[in-house]
Amino acid sequence: MSTDGTSGLSTITPANLPEAASFEQLGYSGAVLRGIGEAGYERPLEVQTACAQPAMDGRDLVVRSKTGSGKTLAFAAPILSVLDYSARAPQALVLAPTRELALQVHGEFEKIAGHTGLKSVPVYGGTGFGRQLDALRTGVQLVVGTPGRVLDHYARGTLRLDDVRIFVLDEADEMLSAGFYEDIIQVFDALRALEQVLLFSATLPHNIAKMINRYMEEPINVDLSTDRVDVERIENVVYRLTDPEGTRQQLLVAVLESEDPGAAIVFCNTKSDTEAVTAYLTRRGFDAVLLNSNLAQTARERVMGRMKEGKHRLLVATDIAARGIDISFLPCVINYEPPFDVQLYIHRTGRTGRVDRKGRAITLLSAADDVEMRKISAQYNLKVTEEETPTREETLKMLSARRIRELKERLVHDPVIPDEFRTIAQDIIADGDAERIVALLVDHYLAEAAHEPQPEPRSEGHGHPSGRRRRRRR
Ligand code: AMP
C-alpha cells in the first residue's frame, strides 16, 4: 500500500498488490471457500486479492475497477465471511443501478453462499411486492436492491435498516447518472448502525467524491486499471469511411460482412440512431434487435434474454439502455461512432472479453471522427489496428452471396414449391425487367423474414444525518 501525499489516503494499485495464488490465502471463511470451489473459480482475480483483507478488517473501500473484472466476488466473499448467520435482520445492503445488475449480484452471492446458511433477497422495482415481502418477513441477513425499491420498502416499514453495518454501492457512477443521488443519500441517512462502506465505481465524478467525504472514513483506494483498456483481452480496431459518397450505415454493413461476428452489440450515441440503424440492418436481412430506453423494462429483459440464448445476432443499443446489463457473452462491440465521452469507450468495450475471453472492439470512423478517436487512444494508450474497409462492390458481393446462401438453405427447408410459382419464375427470368422484378421480390422477402420469429439460433450461443459521524466498529 502506498500513501497518497495530498490526501493521506492509502492506495492499492497493481504495482503494490500482494501476490495471492489461491483463495485460501485471502482469509475467506471455510464455508465461503467451499462455495467458491464449487462455483468453479480457480484463482482469485486482482480486485478480489486487493479487497479481501481490508474488507474483512472492516475498512471502507473506494474501488475503481472495470466491469467484468470480478468485482462482485470481491465484495461478496468478504461480506459472506463476516455475516452473523444467527441474526435475522439485514446486516448488509448492496445497491445497484438496475434490476438486472441487482439480480446478477444477488446471483453471485447465492452462487458461493451454499454452505453459509445465508438468507437473502433481491428487491427491485417493476414487479409486485409479494415475494419480496415474504422473504423480508421471514428474515434475511442480506438485501441486494435498486435504490428506489429499497426506499419504498423502508418507507412502508417492511425493510428494517437499523442493523445494516455493511453498505455496498455497486456501479456508483451509473447510479448517479440514473438520477439516484438523493435516494442514496436517504439510504445513507437511514443506516444508523453503519460501520463500513464499500464503493465500486468506474469513475469518480464530483458527487461521488462528495459522498466519500461525507460518509466514508479513511477509505482505502483500490485503483486497478479503471482507466486502462485491457489490451491483453481487447483488440481495438477501426474501420474508416473511405467512400466519399458512402454513409455510415453502409460502412456498418461492410464491417459486419467482412468481420462476420457471431454476435455483437452495436452502440449508437442517440436513440434515433439506434432506430435508424436497426431498421437499415433489418431491411438488409440482418438479424438486429433494438435496445433503447423507450422500451419498457419487460421488453428490455426479453431482448436481453433472447440475445443470451443466441436467438438474435445483433443488439443495437444506446449507452443508457445498456447500463448494468451483462453482455459479457458477446465477443464483439461495435461503436457506430466514437462515444461523446471518452470514458464511455471503457464502459462499452469493458463489457466484452470478460475475465478469460478475448473481445474485439470495433469503431467506425468518418474523417471528422479522427480527433475523437485520437483522444480516446491517447487517453488509454491504446494500440489501435486499422483494418482495410471493403469497397462498396466487395460489400455488395458479400451481402449478395450471403442472401443467396440463406435462400438456398430455405430451399432445403421448403423443398416443395408449387408448379405455378415455378412457371412465374421462368417467365420473370425471360422478361426484360427480370432484374428489377427479382430485386423487388428479394426486398419484400427480407422485409417479411425480418418479422418472422427466428427458428434456429444463429449466433454462437453461448445512517446518519448529514454532518453526524457514524459509529465505527474499529
Ligand atoms: P463482475 O466483474 O463481478 O461482473 O464479474 C465478471 C465475471 O467474472 C462473472 O461472470 C464472474 O462469475 C466471473 N468471475 C469472478 N471471479 C472469478 C474468478 N476468480 N475466476 C474466474 N471467473 C471469475
PDB file of N, CA and C and ligand atoms in Angstrom, residues 23 41-45 48 66-73 104 108 111 326 328 354-355, ligand 1:
ATOM      1  N   PHE A  23      -7.343 -18.761  -3.284  1.00  0.00           N
ATOM      2  CA  PHE A  23      -8.390 -18.126  -2.487  1.00  0.00           C
ATOM      3  C   PHE A  23      -8.128 -18.341  -0.996  1.00  0.00           C
ATOM      4  N   TYR A  41     -14.429 -21.365  -9.513  1.00  0.00           N
ATOM      5  CA  TYR A  41     -13.383 -20.345  -9.636  1.00  0.00           C
ATOM      6  C   TYR A  41     -12.076 -20.927  -9.121  1.00  0.00           C
ATOM      7  N   GLU A  42     -11.034 -20.806  -9.904  1.00  0.00           N
ATOM      8  CA  GLU A  42      -9.782 -21.455  -9.524  1.00  0.00           C
ATOM      9  C   GLU A  42      -8.815 -20.546  -8.775  1.00  0.00           C
ATOM     10  N   ARG A  43      -8.677 -19.342  -9.276  1.00  0.00           N
ATOM     11  CA  ARG A  43      -7.712 -18.419  -8.675  1.00  0.00           C
ATOM     12  C   ARG A  43      -8.359 -17.051  -8.489  1.00  0.00           C
ATOM     13  N   PRO A  44      -7.959 -16.347  -7.431  1.00  0.00           N
ATOM     14  CA  PRO A  44      -8.544 -15.010  -7.256  1.00  0.00           C
ATOM     15  C   PRO A  44      -8.064 -14.051  -8.342  1.00  0.00           C
ATOM     16  N   LEU A  45      -8.951 -13.143  -8.736  1.00  0.00           N
ATOM     17  CA  LEU A  45      -8.570 -12.095  -9.674  1.00  0.00           C
ATOM     18  C   LEU A  45      -8.032 -10.903  -8.863  1.00  0.00           C
ATOM     19  N   GLN A  48     -10.141  -9.071  -6.353  1.00  0.00           N
ATOM     20  CA  GLN A  48     -10.506  -9.910  -5.204  1.00  0.00           C
ATOM     21  C   GLN A  48      -9.348  -9.964  -4.207  1.00  0.00           C
ATOM     22  N   LYS A  66     -12.796  -2.223 -13.354  1.00  0.00           N
ATOM     23  CA  LYS A  66     -13.656  -2.364 -14.527  1.00  0.00           C
ATOM     24  C   LYS A  66     -14.783  -3.356 -14.313  1.00  0.00           C
ATOM     25  N   THR A  67     -15.887  -3.132 -14.998  1.00  0.00           N
ATOM     26  CA  THR A  67     -16.942  -4.127 -15.053  1.00  0.00           C
ATOM     27  C   THR A  67     -16.335  -5.380 -15.672  1.00  0.00           C
ATOM     28  N   GLY A  68     -16.679  -6.513 -15.119  1.00  0.00           N
ATOM     29  CA  GLY A  68     -16.157  -7.741 -15.705  1.00  0.00           C
ATOM     30  C   GLY A  68     -14.825  -8.160 -15.120  1.00  0.00           C
ATOM     31  N   SER A  69     -14.362  -7.423 -14.103  1.00  0.00           N
ATOM     32  CA  SER A  69     -13.052  -7.754 -13.532  1.00  0.00           C
ATOM     33  C   SER A  69     -13.176  -8.726 -12.370  1.00  0.00           C
ATOM     34  N   GLY A  70     -14.404  -9.071 -12.005  1.00  0.00           N
ATOM     35  CA  GLY A  70     -14.613  -9.963 -10.863  1.00  0.00           C
ATOM     36  C   GLY A  70     -14.916  -9.187  -9.593  1.00  0.00           C
ATOM     37  N   LYS A  71     -15.418  -7.938  -9.754  1.00  0.00           N
ATOM     38  CA  LYS A  71     -15.615  -7.095  -8.570  1.00  0.00           C
ATOM     39  C   LYS A  71     -16.742  -7.589  -7.662  1.00  0.00           C
ATOM     40  N   THR A  72     -17.734  -8.280  -8.237  1.00  0.00           N
ATOM     41  CA  THR A  72     -18.840  -8.733  -7.386  1.00  0.00           C
ATOM     42  C   THR A  72     -18.343  -9.712  -6.328  1.00  0.00           C
ATOM     43  N   LEU A  73     -17.557 -10.680  -6.760  1.00  0.00           N
ATOM     44  CA  LEU A  73     -17.000 -11.636  -5.804  1.00  0.00           C
ATOM     45  C   LEU A  73     -16.069 -10.926  -4.820  1.00  0.00           C
ATOM     46  N   GLN A 104     -28.132  -9.991 -10.910  1.00  0.00           N
ATOM     47  CA  GLN A 104     -26.836 -10.598 -11.208  1.00  0.00           C
ATOM     48  C   GLN A 104     -25.973 -10.670  -9.941  1.00  0.00           C
ATOM     49  N   GLU A 108     -24.654 -13.908  -7.761  1.00  0.00           N
ATOM     50  CA  GLU A 108     -23.239 -14.194  -7.446  1.00  0.00           C
ATOM     51  C   GLU A 108     -23.087 -14.517  -5.951  1.00  0.00           C
ATOM     52  N   LYS A 111     -24.445 -17.994  -5.438  1.00  0.00           N
ATOM     53  CA  LYS A 111     -23.594 -18.992  -6.047  1.00  0.00           C
ATOM     54  C   LYS A 111     -22.537 -19.517  -5.078  1.00  0.00           C
ATOM     55  N   ASP A 326     -25.547  -7.457 -18.423  1.00  0.00           N
ATOM     56  CA  ASP A 326     -24.409  -8.341 -18.647  1.00  0.00           C
ATOM     57  C   ASP A 326     -24.368  -8.740 -20.114  1.00  0.00           C
ATOM     58  N   SER A 328     -21.420  -9.884 -21.371  1.00  0.00           N
ATOM     59  CA  SER A 328     -20.076 -10.471 -21.455  1.00  0.00           C
ATOM     60  C   SER A 328     -20.039 -11.674 -22.395  1.00  0.00           C
ATOM     61  N   ARG A 354     -14.702 -10.570 -21.230  1.00  0.00           N
ATOM     62  CA  ARG A 354     -14.545 -10.587 -19.788  1.00  0.00           C
ATOM     63  C   ARG A 354     -13.655 -11.727 -19.308  1.00  0.00           C
ATOM     64  N   VAL A 355     -12.991 -11.468 -18.222  1.00  0.00           N
ATOM     65  CA  VAL A 355     -12.149 -12.435 -17.499  1.00  0.00           C
ATOM     66  C   VAL A 355     -11.265 -13.279 -18.398  1.00  0.00           C
TER      67      VAL A 355
HETATM   68  P1  AMP B   1     -18.057  -8.995 -12.362  1.00  0.00           P
HETATM   69  O1  AMP B   1     -16.920  -8.014 -12.567  1.00  0.00           O
HETATM   70  O2  AMP B   1     -18.372  -9.174 -10.921  1.00  0.00           O
HETATM   71  O3  AMP B   1     -19.253  -8.668 -13.198  1.00  0.00           O
HETATM   72  O4  AMP B   1     -17.516 -10.449 -12.834  1.00  0.00           O
HETATM   73  C1  AMP B   1     -17.391 -10.863 -14.158  1.00  0.00           C
HETATM   74  C2  AMP B   1     -17.434 -12.366 -14.321  1.00  0.00           C
HETATM   75  O5  AMP B   1     -16.252 -12.980 -13.793  1.00  0.00           O
HETATM   76  C3  AMP B   1     -18.588 -13.055 -13.627  1.00  0.00           C
HETATM   77  O6  AMP B   1     -19.257 -13.793 -14.604  1.00  0.00           O
HETATM   78  C4  AMP B   1     -17.960 -13.964 -12.597  1.00  0.00           C
HETATM   79  O7  AMP B   1     -18.682 -15.159 -12.489  1.00  0.00           O
HETATM   80  C5  AMP B   1     -16.565 -14.196 -13.130  1.00  0.00           C
HETATM   81  N1  AMP B   1     -15.534 -14.384 -12.068  1.00  0.00           N
HETATM   82  C6  AMP B   1     -15.470 -13.763 -10.864  1.00  0.00           C
HETATM   83  N2  AMP B   1     -14.394 -14.153 -10.164  1.00  0.00           N
HETATM   84  C7  AMP B   1     -13.732 -15.048 -10.931  1.00  0.00           C
HETATM   85  C8  AMP B   1     -12.520 -15.816 -10.754  1.00  0.00           C
HETATM   86  N3  AMP B   1     -11.764 -15.715  -9.644  1.00  0.00           N
HETATM   87  N4  AMP B   1     -12.162 -16.618 -11.770  1.00  0.00           N
HETATM   88  C9  AMP B   1     -12.895 -16.681 -12.894  1.00  0.00           C
HETATM   89  N5  AMP B   1     -14.042 -16.019 -13.123  1.00  0.00           N
HETATM   90  C10 AMP B   1     -14.462 -15.192 -12.161  1.00  0.00           C
END
